[in-house]
PDB file of C-alpha atoms in Angstrom:
ATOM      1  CA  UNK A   1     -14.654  40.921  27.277  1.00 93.00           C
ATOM      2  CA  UNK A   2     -12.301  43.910  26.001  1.00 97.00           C
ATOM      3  CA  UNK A   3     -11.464  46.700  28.247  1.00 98.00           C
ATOM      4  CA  UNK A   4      -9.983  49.528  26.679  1.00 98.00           C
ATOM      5  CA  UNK A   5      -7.543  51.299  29.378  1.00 98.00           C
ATOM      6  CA  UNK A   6      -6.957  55.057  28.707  1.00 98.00           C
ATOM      7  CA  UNK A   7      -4.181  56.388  31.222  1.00 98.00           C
ATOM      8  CA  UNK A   8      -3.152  59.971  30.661  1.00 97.00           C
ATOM      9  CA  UNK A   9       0.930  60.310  31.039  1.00 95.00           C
ATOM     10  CA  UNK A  10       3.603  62.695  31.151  1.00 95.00           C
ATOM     11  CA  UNK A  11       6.893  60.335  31.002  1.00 95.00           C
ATOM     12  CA  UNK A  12       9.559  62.879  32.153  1.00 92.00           C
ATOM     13  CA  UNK A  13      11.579  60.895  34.774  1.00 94.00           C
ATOM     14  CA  UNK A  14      12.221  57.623  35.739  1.00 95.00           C
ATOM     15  CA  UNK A  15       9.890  57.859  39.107  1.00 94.00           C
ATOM     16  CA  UNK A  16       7.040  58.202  36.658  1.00 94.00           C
ATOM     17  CA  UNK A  17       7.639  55.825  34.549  1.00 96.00           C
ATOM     18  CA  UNK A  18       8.070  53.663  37.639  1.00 96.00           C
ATOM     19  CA  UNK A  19       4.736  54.714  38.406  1.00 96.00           C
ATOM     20  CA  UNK A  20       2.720  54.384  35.287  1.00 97.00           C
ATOM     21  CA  UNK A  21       4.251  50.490  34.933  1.00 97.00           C
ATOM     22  CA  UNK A  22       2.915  50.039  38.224  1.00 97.00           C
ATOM     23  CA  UNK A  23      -0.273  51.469  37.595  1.00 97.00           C
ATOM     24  CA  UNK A  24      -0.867  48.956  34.351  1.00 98.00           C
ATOM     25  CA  UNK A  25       0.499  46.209  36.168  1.00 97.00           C
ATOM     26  CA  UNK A  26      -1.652  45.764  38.781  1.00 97.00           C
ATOM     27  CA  UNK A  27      -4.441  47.278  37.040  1.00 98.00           C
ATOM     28  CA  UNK A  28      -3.966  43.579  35.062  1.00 97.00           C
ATOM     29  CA  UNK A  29      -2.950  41.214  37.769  1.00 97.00           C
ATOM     30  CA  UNK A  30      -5.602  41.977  39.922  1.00 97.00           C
ATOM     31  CA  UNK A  31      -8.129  40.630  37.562  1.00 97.00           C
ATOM     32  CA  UNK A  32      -5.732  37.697  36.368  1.00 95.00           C
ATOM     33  CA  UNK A  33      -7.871  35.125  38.080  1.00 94.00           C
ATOM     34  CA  UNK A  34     -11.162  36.213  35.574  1.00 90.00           C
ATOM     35  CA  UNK A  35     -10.360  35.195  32.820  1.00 91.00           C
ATOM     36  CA  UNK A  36     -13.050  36.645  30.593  1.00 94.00           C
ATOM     37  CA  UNK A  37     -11.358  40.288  30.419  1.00 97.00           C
ATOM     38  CA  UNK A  38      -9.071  41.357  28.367  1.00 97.00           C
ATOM     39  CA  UNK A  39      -7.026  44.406  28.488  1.00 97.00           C
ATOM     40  CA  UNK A  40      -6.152  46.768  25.494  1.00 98.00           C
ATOM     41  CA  UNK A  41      -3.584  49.717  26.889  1.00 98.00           C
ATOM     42  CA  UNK A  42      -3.887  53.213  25.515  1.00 98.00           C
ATOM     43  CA  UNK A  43      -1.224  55.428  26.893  1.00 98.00           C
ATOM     44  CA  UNK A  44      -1.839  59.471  25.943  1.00 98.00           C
ATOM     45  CA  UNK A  45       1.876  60.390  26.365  1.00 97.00           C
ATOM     46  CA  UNK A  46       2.707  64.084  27.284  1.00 95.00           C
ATOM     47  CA  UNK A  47       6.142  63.287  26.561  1.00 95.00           C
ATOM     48  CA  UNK A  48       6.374  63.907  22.906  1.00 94.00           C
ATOM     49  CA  UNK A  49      10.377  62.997  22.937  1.00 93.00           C
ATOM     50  CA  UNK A  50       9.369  59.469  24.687  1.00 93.00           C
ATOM     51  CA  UNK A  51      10.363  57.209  21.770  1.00 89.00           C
ATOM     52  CA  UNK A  52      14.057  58.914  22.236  1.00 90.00           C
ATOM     53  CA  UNK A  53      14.061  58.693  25.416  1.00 92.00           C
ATOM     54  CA  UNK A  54      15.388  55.474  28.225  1.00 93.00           C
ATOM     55  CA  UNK A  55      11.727  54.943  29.000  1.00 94.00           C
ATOM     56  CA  UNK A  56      10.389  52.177  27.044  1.00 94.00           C
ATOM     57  CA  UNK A  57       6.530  50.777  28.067  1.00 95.00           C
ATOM     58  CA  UNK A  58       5.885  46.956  27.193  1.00 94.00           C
ATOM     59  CA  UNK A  59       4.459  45.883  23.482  1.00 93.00           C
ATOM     60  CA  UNK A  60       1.081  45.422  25.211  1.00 94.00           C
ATOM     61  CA  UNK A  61       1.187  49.380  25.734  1.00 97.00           C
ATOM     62  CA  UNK A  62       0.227  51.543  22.762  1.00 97.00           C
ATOM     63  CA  UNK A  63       1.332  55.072  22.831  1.00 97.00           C
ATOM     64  CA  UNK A  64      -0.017  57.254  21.185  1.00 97.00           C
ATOM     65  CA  UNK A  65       1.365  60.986  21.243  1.00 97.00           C
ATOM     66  CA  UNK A  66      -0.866  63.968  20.760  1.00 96.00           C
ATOM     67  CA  UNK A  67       0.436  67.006  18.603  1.00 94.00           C
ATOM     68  CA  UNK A  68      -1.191  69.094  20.983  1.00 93.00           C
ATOM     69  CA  UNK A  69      -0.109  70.753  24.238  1.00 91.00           C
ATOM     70  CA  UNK A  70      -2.110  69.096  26.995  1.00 93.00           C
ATOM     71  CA  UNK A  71      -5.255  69.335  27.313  1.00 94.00           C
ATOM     72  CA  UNK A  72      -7.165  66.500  29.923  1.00 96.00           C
ATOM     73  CA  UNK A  73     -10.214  65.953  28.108  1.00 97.00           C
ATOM     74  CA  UNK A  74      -8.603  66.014  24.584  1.00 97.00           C
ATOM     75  CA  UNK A  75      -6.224  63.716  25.795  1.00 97.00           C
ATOM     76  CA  UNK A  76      -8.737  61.279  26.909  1.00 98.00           C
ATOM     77  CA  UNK A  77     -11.020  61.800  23.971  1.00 98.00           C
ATOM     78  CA  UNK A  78      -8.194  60.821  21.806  1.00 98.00           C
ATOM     79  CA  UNK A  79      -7.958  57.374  23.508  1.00 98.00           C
ATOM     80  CA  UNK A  80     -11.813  56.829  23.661  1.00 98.00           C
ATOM     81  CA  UNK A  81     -11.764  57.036  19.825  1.00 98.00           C
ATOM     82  CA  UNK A  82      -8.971  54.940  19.894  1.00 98.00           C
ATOM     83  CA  UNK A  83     -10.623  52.361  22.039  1.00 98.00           C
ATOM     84  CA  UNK A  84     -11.650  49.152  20.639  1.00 98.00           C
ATOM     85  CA  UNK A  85     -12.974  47.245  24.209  1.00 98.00           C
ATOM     86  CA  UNK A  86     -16.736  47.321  25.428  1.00 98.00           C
ATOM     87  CA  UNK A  87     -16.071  49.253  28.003  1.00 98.00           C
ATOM     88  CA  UNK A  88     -13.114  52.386  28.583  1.00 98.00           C
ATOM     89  CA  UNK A  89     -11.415  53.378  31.796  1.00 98.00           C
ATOM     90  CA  UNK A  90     -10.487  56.576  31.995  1.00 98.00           C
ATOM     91  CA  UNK A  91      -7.293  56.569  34.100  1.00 98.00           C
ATOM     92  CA  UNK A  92      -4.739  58.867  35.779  1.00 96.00           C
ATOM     93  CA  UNK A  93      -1.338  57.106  35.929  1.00 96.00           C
ATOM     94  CA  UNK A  94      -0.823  57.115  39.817  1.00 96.00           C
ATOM     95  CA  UNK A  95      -3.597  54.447  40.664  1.00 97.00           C
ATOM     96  CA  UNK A  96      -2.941  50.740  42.493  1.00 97.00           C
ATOM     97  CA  UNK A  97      -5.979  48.562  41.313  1.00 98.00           C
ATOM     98  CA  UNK A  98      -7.002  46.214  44.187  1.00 97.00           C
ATOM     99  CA  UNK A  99      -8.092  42.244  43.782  1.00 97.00           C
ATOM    100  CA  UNK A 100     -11.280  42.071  41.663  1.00 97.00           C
ATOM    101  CA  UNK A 101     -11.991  45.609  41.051  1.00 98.00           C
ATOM    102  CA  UNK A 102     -13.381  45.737  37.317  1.00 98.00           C
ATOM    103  CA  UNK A 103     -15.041  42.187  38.788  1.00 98.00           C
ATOM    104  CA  UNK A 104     -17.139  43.815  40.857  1.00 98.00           C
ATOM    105  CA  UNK A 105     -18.010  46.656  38.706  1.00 98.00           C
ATOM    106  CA  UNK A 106     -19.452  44.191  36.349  1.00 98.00           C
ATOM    107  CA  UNK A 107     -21.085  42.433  39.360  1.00 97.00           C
ATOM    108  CA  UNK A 108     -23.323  45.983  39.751  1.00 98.00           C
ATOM    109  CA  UNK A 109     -23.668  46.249  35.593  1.00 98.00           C
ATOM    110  CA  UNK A 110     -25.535  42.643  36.354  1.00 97.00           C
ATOM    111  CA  UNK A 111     -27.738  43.483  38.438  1.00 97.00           C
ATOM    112  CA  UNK A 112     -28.407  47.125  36.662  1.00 97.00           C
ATOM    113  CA  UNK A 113     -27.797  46.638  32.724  1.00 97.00           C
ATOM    114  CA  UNK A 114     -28.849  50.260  31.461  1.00 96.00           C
ATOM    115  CA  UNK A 115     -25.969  51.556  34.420  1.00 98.00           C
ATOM    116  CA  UNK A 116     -23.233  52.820  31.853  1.00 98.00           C
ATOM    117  CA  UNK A 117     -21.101  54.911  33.853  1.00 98.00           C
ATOM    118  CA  UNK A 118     -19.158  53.744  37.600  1.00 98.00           C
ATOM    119  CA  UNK A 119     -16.084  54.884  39.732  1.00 98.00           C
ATOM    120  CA  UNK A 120     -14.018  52.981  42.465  1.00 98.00           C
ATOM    121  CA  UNK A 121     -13.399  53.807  45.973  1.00 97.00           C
ATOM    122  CA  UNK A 122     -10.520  54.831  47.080  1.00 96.00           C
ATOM    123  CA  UNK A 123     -11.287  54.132  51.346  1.00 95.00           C
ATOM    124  CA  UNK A 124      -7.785  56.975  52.155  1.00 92.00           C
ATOM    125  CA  UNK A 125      -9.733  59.758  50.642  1.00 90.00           C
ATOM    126  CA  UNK A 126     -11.043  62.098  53.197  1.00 89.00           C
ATOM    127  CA  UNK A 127     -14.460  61.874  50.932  1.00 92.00           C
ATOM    128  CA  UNK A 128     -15.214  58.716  50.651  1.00 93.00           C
ATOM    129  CA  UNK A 129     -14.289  56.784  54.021  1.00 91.00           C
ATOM    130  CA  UNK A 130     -16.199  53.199  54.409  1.00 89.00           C
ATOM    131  CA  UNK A 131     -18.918  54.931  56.815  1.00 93.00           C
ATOM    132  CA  UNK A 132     -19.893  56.694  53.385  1.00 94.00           C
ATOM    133  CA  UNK A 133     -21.329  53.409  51.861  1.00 95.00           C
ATOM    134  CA  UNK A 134     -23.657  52.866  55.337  1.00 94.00           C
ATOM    135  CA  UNK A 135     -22.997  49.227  54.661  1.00 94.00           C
ATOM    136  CA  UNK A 136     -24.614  49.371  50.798  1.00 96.00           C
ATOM    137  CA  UNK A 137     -22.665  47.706  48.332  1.00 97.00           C
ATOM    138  CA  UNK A 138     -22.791  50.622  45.850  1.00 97.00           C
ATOM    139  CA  UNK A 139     -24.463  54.175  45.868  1.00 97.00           C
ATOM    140  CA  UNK A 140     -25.994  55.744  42.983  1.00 97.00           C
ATOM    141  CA  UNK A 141     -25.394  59.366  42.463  1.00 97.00           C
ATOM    142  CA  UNK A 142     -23.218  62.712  40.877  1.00 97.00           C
ATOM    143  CA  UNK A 143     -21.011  64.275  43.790  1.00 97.00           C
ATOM    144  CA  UNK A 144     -17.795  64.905  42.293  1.00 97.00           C
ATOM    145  CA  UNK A 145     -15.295  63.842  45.005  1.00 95.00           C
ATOM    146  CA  UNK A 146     -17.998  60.802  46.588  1.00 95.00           C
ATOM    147  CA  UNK A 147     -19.771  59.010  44.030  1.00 97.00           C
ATOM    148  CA  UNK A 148     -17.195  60.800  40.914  1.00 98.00           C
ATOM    149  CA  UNK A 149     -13.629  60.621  41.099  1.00 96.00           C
ATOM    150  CA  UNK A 150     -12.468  62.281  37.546  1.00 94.00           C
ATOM    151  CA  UNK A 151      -8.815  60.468  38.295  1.00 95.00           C
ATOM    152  CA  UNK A 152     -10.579  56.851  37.716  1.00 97.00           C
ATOM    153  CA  UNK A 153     -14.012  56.756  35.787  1.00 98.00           C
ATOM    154  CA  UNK A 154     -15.248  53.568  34.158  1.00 98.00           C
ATOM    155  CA  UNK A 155     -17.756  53.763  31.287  1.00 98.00           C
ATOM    156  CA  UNK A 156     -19.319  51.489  28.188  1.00 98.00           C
ATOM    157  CA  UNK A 157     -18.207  52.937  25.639  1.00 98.00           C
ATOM    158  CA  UNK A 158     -21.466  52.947  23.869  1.00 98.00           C
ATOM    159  CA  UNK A 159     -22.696  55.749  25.947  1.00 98.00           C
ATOM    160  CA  UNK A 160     -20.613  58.313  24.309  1.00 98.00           C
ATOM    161  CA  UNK A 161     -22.922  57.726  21.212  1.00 97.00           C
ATOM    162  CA  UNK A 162     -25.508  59.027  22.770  1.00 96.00           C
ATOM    163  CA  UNK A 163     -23.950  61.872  25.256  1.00 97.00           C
ATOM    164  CA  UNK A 164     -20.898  62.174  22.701  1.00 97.00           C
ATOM    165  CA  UNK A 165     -16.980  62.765  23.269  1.00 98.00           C
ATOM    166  CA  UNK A 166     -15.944  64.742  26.564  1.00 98.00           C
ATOM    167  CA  UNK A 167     -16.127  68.985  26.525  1.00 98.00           C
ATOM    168  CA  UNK A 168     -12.207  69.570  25.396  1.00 97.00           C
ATOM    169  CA  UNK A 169     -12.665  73.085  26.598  1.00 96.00           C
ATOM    170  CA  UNK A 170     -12.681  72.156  30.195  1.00 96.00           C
ATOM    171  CA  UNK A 171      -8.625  71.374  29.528  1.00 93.00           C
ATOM    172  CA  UNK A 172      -8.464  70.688  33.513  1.00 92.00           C
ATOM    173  CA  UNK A 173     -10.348  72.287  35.936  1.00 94.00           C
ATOM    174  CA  UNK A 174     -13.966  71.407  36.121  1.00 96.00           C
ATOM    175  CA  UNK A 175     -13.392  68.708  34.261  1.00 97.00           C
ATOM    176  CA  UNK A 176     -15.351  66.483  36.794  1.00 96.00           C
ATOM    177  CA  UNK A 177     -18.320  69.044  37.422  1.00 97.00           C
ATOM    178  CA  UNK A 178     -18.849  68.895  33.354  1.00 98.00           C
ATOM    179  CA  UNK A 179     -18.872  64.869  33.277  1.00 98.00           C
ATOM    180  CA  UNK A 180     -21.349  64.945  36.060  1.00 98.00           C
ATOM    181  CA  UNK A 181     -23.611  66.940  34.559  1.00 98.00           C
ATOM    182  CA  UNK A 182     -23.223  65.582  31.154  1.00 98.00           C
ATOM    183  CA  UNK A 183     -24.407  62.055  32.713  1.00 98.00           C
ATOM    184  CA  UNK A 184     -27.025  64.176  34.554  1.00 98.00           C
ATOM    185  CA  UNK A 185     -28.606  65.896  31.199  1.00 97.00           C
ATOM    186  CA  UNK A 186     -28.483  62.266  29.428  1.00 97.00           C
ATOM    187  CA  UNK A 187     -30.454  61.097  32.123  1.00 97.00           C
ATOM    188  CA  UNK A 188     -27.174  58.316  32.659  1.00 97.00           C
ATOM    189  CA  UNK A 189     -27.450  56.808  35.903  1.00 97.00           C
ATOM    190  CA  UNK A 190     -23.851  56.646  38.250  1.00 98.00           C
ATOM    191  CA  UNK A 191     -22.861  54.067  40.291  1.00 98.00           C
ATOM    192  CA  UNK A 192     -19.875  53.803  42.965  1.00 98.00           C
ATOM    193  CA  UNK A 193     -18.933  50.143  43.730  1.00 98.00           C
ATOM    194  CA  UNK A 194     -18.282  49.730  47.269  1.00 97.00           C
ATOM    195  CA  UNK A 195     -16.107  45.942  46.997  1.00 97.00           C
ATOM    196  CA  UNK A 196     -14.213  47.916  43.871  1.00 98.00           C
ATOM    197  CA  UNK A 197     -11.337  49.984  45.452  1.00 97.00           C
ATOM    198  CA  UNK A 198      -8.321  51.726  43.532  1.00 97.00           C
ATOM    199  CA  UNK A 199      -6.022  53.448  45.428  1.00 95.00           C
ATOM    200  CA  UNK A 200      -5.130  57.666  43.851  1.00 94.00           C
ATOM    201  CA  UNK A 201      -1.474  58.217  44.960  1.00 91.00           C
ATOM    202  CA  UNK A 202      -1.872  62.151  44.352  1.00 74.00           C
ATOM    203  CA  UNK A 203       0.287  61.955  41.222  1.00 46.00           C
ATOM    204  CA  UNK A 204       3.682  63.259  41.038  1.00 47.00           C
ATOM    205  CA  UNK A 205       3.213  64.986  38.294  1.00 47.00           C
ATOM    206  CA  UNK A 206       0.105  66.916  40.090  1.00 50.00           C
ATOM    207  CA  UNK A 207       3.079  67.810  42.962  1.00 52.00           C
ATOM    208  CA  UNK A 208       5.397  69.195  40.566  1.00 50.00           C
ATOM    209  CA  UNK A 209       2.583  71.415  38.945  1.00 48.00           C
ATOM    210  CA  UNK A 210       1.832  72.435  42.227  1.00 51.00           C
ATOM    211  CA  UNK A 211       5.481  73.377  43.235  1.00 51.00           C
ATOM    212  CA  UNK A 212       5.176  75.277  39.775  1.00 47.00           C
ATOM    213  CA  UNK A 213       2.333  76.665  40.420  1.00 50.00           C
ATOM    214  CA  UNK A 214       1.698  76.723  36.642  1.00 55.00           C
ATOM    215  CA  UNK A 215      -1.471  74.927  36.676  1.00 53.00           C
ATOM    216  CA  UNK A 216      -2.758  77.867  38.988  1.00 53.00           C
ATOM    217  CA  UNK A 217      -1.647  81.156  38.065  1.00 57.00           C
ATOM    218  CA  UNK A 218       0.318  81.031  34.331  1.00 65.00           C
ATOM    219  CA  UNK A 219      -0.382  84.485  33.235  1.00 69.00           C
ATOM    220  CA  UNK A 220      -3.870  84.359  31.614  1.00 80.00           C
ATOM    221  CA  UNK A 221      -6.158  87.589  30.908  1.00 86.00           C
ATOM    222  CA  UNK A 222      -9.477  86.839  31.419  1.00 90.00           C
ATOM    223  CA  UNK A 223     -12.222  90.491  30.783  1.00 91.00           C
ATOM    224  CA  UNK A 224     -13.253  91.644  33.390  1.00 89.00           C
ATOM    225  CA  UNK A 225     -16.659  91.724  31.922  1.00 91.00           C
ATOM    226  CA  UNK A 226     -16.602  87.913  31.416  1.00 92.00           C
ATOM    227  CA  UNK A 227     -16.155  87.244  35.420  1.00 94.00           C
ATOM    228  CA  UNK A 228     -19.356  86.621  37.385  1.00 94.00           C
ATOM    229  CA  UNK A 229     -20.150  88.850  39.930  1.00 94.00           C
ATOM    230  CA  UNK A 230     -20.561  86.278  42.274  1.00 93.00           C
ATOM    231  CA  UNK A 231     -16.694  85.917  42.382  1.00 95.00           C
ATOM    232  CA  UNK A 232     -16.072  89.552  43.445  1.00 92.00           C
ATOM    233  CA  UNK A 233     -17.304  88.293  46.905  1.00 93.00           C
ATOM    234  CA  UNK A 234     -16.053  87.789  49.718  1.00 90.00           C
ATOM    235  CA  UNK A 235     -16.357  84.086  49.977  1.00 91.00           C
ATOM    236  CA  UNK A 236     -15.280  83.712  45.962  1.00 91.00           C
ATOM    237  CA  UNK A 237     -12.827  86.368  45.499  1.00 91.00           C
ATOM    238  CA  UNK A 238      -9.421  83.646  45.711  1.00 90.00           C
ATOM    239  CA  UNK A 239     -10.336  82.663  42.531  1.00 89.00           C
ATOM    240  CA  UNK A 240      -9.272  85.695  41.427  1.00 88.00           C
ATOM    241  CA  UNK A 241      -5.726  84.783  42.000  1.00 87.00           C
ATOM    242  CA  UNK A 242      -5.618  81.455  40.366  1.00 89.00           C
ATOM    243  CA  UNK A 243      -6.282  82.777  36.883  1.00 89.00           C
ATOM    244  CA  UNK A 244      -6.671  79.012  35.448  1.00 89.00           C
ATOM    245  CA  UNK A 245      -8.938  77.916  37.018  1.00 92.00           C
ATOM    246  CA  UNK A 246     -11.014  80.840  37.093  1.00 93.00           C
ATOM    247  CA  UNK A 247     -11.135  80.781  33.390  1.00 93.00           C
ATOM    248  CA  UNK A 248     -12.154  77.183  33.543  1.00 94.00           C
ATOM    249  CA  UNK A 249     -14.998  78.021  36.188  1.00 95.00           C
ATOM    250  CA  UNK A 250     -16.008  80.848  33.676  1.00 95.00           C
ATOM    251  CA  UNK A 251     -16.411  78.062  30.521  1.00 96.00           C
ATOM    252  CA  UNK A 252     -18.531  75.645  33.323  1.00 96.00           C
ATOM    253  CA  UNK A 253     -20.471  79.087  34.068  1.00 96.00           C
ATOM    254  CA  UNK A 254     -21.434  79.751  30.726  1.00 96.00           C
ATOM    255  CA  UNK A 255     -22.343  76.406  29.961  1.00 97.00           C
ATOM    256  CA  UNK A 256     -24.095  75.572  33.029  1.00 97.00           C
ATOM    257  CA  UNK A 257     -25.088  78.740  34.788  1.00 96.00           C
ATOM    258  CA  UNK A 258     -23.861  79.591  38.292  1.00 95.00           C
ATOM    259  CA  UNK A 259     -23.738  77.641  41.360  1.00 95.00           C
ATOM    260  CA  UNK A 260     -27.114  78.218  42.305  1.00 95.00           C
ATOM    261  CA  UNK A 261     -28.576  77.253  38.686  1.00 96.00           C
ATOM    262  CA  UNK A 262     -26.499  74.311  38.871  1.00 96.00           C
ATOM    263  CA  UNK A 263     -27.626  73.314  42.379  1.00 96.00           C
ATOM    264  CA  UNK A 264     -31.571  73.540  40.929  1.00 96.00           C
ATOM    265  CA  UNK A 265     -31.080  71.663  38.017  1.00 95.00           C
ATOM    266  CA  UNK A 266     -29.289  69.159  39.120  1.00 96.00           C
ATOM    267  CA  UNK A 267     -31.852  68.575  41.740  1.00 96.00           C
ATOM    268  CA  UNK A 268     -34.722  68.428  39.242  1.00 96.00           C
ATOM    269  CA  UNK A 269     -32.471  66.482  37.051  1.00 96.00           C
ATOM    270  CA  UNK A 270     -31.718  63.946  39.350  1.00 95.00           C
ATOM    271  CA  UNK A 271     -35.779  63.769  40.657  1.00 96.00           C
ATOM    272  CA  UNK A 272     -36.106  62.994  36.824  1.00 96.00           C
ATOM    273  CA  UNK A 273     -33.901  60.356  36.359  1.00 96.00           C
ATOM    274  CA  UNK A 274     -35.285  58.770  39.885  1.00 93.00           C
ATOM    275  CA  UNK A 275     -38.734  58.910  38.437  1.00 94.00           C
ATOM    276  CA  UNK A 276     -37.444  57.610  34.546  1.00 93.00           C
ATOM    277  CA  UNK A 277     -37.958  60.672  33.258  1.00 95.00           C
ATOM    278  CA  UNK A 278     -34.084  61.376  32.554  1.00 94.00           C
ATOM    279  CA  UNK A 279     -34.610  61.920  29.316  1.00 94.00           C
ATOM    280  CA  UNK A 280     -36.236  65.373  29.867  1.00 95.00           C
ATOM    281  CA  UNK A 281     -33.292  66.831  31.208  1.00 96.00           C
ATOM    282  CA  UNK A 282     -31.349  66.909  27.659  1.00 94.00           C
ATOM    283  CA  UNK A 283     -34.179  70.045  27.488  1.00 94.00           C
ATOM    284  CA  UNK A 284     -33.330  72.095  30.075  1.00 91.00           C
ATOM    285  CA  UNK A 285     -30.076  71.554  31.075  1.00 93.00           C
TER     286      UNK A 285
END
């Protein structure tokens, strides 16, 4: 079996190229004793300089370097297309892939064929400690943060036929609210793996954007007319501030509908999918 590893980098120093090779090495050597998988390694490089550059990734890495400024789901959507394995990963580059971990993803695909879509656990994140699992061995469901972690999302790639390629206007933010939902109007069931764990470093890259503060608040001019009222209160009004990602919650808004709609059909949704009616939600979502 071919898996098709799609880690989003931005090579710009030698602490994240450190951590990249780390992430594909041990992404591979924990599954060294199976085997039946293969790995093919897609790396969307940021870095469009990296072939002149010191940084140089092993031949069993392909880069492949985007024309385009950065945009996550574009990015990602460039390696799915490029991905030749049965199923794609969906990686950032600051992960450490425990013993086994695609193993016992495939373990739940077993027992639950039509399951297309799965995340790890990572047990140091605040959301998903081991109490979360209540001793199950994996939890269906569409929480972004619990059962979806948009840093490390594992998928046949044969489902994109049917829900096609990823939204590349959610660039960044929301990106993980729009893949939920996406599975959720496909009537695609999710699956978190409880024995499958991947540890998220909090990138270094995601630091030095912060220290920026770039990803927040570059200077973008959103209408006023094109801002929910809903933000002007007093509970949502900090968006206001961090002009990036309010634009991106104004593209999941208009999509989607507000919180509330969201919250009603993703209930109904998900009451659909439980019953095998999933497929009914492609007509009102």
């Amino acid at each position: 079996m071919l898996f098709s590893a799609v880690i989003l980098s931005n090579t710009k120093s030698q602490s994240i190229f450190d951590m990249t090779l780390h992430c594909i090495e041990s992404m591979i050597e924990a599954e060294k004793e199976n085997s039946n998988i293969k790995f093919e390694v897609l790396l969307i490089e940021s870095n469009k300089q990296i072939h002149d550059s010191p940084f140089k990734f092993p031949e069993n890495v392909k880069v492949i370097i985007p024309t385009e400024d950065f945009n996550f789901h574009a990015f990602l959507n460039i390696g799915i297309k490029a991905a030749t394995g049965e199923f794609v990963g969906l990686f950032n580059n600051d992960l450490i892939f425990k013993k086994d971990w695609f193993t016992e993803i495939l373990k739940v695909k077993q027992q639950h064929p039509k399951v297309q879509s799965f995340c790890p656990v990572d047990y140091d994140a605040k959301f998903t400690p081991k109490s979360f699992f209540e001793g199950n061995p994996y939890l269906f469901g569409y929480k972004v943060r619990r059962h979806i972690v948009g840093w490390c999302i594992i998928a046949e790639k044969s489902m994109f036929d049917k829900t096609g390629l990823l939204d590349e206007r959610f660039s960044f933010f929301y990106a993980d609210d729009e893949y939920s939902l996406l599975l959720q109007k496909y009537g695609k069931k999710h699956v978190v793996v409880a024995n499958s764990e991947v540890s998220h470093l909090e990138s270094k890259v995601s630091k030095e954007l912060e220290k920026k503060k770039s990803a927040f608040f570059d200077d973008v001019v959103i209408p006023e007319k094109d801002i929910p009222k809903y933000i002007f209160t007093e509970q949502n009004r900090w968006m206001l501030e961090r002009k990036k990602l309010l634009q991106g919650h104004i593209i999941f808004h208009k999509k989607w509908g507000s919180p509330k709609t969201v919250a009603i059909k993703s209930k109904i949704g998900r009451t659909f999918i439980k019953n095998g009616l999933g497929f009914l939600n492609k007509y009102f979502m």
